XYZ file of C-alpha atoms in Angstrom:
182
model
C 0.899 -3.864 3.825
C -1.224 -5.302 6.177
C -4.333 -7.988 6.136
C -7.577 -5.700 6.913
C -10.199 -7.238 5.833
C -11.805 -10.714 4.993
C -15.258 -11.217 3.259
C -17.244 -14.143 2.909
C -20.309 -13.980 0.163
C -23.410 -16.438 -0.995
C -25.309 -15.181 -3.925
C -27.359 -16.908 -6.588
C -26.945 -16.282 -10.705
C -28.616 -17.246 -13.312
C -29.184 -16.785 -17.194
C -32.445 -15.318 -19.130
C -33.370 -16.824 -22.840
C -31.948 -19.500 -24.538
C -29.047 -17.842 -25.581
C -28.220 -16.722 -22.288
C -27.057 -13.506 -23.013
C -28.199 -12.154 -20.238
C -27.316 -12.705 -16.605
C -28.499 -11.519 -13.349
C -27.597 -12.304 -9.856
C -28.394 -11.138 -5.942
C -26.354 -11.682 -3.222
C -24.861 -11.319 0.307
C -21.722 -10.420 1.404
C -20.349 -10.045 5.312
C -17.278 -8.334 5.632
C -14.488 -8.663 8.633
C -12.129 -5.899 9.228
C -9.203 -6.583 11.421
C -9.620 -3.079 13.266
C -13.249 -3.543 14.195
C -14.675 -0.683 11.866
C -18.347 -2.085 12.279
C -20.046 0.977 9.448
C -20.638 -1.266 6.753
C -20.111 -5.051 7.536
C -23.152 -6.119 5.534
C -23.924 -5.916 1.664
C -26.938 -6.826 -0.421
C -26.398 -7.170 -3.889
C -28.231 -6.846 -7.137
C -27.199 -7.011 -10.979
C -27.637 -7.490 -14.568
C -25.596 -7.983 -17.463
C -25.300 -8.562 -21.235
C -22.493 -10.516 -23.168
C -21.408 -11.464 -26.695
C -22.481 -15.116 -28.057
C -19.147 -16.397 -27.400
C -18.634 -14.791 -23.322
C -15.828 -12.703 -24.301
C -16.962 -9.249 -23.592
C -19.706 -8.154 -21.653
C -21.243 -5.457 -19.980
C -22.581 -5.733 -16.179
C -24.314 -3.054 -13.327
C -25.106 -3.546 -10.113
C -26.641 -1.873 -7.033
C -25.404 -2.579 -3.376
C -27.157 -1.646 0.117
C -24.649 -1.544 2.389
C -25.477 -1.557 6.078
C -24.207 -1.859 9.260
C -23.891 1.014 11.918
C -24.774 3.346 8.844
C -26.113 2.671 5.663
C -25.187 3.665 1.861
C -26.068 3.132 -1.493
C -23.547 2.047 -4.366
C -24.120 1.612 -8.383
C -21.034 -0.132 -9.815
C -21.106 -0.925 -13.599
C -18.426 -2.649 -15.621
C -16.909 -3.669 -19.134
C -15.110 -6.857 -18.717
C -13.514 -9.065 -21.558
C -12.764 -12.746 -21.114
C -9.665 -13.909 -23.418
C -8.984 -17.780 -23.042
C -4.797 -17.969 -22.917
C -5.425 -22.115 -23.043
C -8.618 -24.664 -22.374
C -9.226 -28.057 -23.071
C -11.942 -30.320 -21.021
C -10.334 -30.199 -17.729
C -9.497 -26.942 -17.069
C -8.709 -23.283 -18.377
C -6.149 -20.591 -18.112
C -7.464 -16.778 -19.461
C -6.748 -13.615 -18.946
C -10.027 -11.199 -17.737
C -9.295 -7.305 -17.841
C -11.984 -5.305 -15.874
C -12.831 -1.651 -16.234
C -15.265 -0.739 -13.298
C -17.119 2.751 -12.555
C -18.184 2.785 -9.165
C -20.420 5.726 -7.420
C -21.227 5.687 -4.294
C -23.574 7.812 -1.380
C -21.540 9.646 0.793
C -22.183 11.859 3.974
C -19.400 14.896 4.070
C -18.332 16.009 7.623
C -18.021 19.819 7.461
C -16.287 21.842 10.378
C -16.135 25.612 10.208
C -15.124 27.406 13.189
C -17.540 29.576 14.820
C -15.925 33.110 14.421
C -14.191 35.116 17.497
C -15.092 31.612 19.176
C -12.573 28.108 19.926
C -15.718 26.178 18.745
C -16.163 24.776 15.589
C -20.342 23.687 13.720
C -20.204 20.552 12.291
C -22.618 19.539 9.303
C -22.983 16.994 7.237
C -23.753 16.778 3.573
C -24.893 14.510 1.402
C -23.001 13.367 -2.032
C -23.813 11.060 -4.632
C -21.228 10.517 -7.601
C -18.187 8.735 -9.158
C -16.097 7.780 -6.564
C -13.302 5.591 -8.398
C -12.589 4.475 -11.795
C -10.793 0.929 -11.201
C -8.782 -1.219 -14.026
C -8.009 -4.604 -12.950
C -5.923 -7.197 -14.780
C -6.741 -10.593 -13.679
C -5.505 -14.130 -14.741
C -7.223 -17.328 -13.898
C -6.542 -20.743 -14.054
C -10.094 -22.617 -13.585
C -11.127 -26.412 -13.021
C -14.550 -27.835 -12.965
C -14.929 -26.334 -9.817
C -11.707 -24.430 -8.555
C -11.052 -21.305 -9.229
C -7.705 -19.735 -8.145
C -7.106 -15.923 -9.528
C -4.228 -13.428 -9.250
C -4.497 -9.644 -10.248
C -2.627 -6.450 -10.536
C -5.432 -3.579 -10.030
C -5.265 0.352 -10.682
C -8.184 2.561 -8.689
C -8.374 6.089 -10.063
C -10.477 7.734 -7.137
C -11.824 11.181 -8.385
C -11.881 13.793 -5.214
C -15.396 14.724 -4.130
C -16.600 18.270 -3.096
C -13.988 20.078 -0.452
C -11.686 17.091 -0.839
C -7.587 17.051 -1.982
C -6.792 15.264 -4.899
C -6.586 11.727 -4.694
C -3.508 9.364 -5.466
C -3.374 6.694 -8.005
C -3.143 3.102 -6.307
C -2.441 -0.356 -7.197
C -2.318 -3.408 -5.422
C -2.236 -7.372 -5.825
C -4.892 -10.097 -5.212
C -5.227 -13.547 -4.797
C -8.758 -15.498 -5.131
C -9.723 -19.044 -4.410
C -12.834 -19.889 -4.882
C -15.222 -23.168 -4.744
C -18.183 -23.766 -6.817
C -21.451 -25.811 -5.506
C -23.591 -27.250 -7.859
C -27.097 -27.662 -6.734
């Protein structure tokens, strides 16, 4: 494996009601890919969710415009439980399983060759649908303001139109993040 991209994001979230059951947030995310690919290296984000009284399962959905060279839509919604492992006032150590649908605009490049010809047409279509189911099992270990997590997570792409069947992956990630109270 090798290190291909880096992201850096600033959003804002915030809770609706006195119970706070419901969340929303917008946001924006840049994105650095060690090859150059320069499609999509900007992301606007927005969302709303729903959880239980006690914040251990929930339901979220978002919509991203990504944009860049090109530009795309993306609707991502997700079940996500939150199971505290150990917590007292200082800090906490859970376990968060994730199960994301994520679908996506796509253009299709289509080449035919032109008949009794070396040439080949190219045309592009347009597809909108599930593009991967993704599982993710994360565990975090949280301070007032420091979170570190490490995951194991399984993407289930589904093939679109004129594509081969797609692979199961997995892969491991690391997250550090800071929090800024304003």
């Amino acid at each position: 494996p090798e290190w291909d991209v880096t992201n850096v994001a600033v959003g804002y979230s915030n809770t609706i009601g006195k119970k706070k059951l419901i969340h929303y947030n917008s946001g924006y995310t840049r994105y650095f890919y060690t090859d150059g690919w320069d499609i999509f290296v900007n992301s606007i984000d927005l969302g709303i969710g729903v959880r239980n009284k006690k914040r251990s399962l929930g339901f979220k959905t978002a919509v991203n415009y990504l944009f860049g060279k090109d530009n795309s839509l993306q609707w991502i919604s997700k079940i996500y439980s939150n199971v505290d492992l150990f917590r007292d006032k200082n800090y906490s150590f859970s376990f968060r399983p994730q199960l994301t649908f994520i679908a996506a605009e796509q253009a299709i490049e289509l080449r035919q060759q032109i008949r009794d010809s070396d040439l080949f047409q190219t045309t592009f279509q347009d597809y909108f649908g599930l593009l991967n189911t993704q599982l993710k099992l994360p565990l975090q270990l949280a301070t007032n303001a420091l979170d570190l997590e490490i995951a194991y997570t399984v993407n289930a792409p589904n093939s679109i139109p004129q594509e081969s069947s797609l692979d199961t992956t997995g892969f491991v990630s690391f997250s550090l993040g800071y929090l800024l109270d304003f």
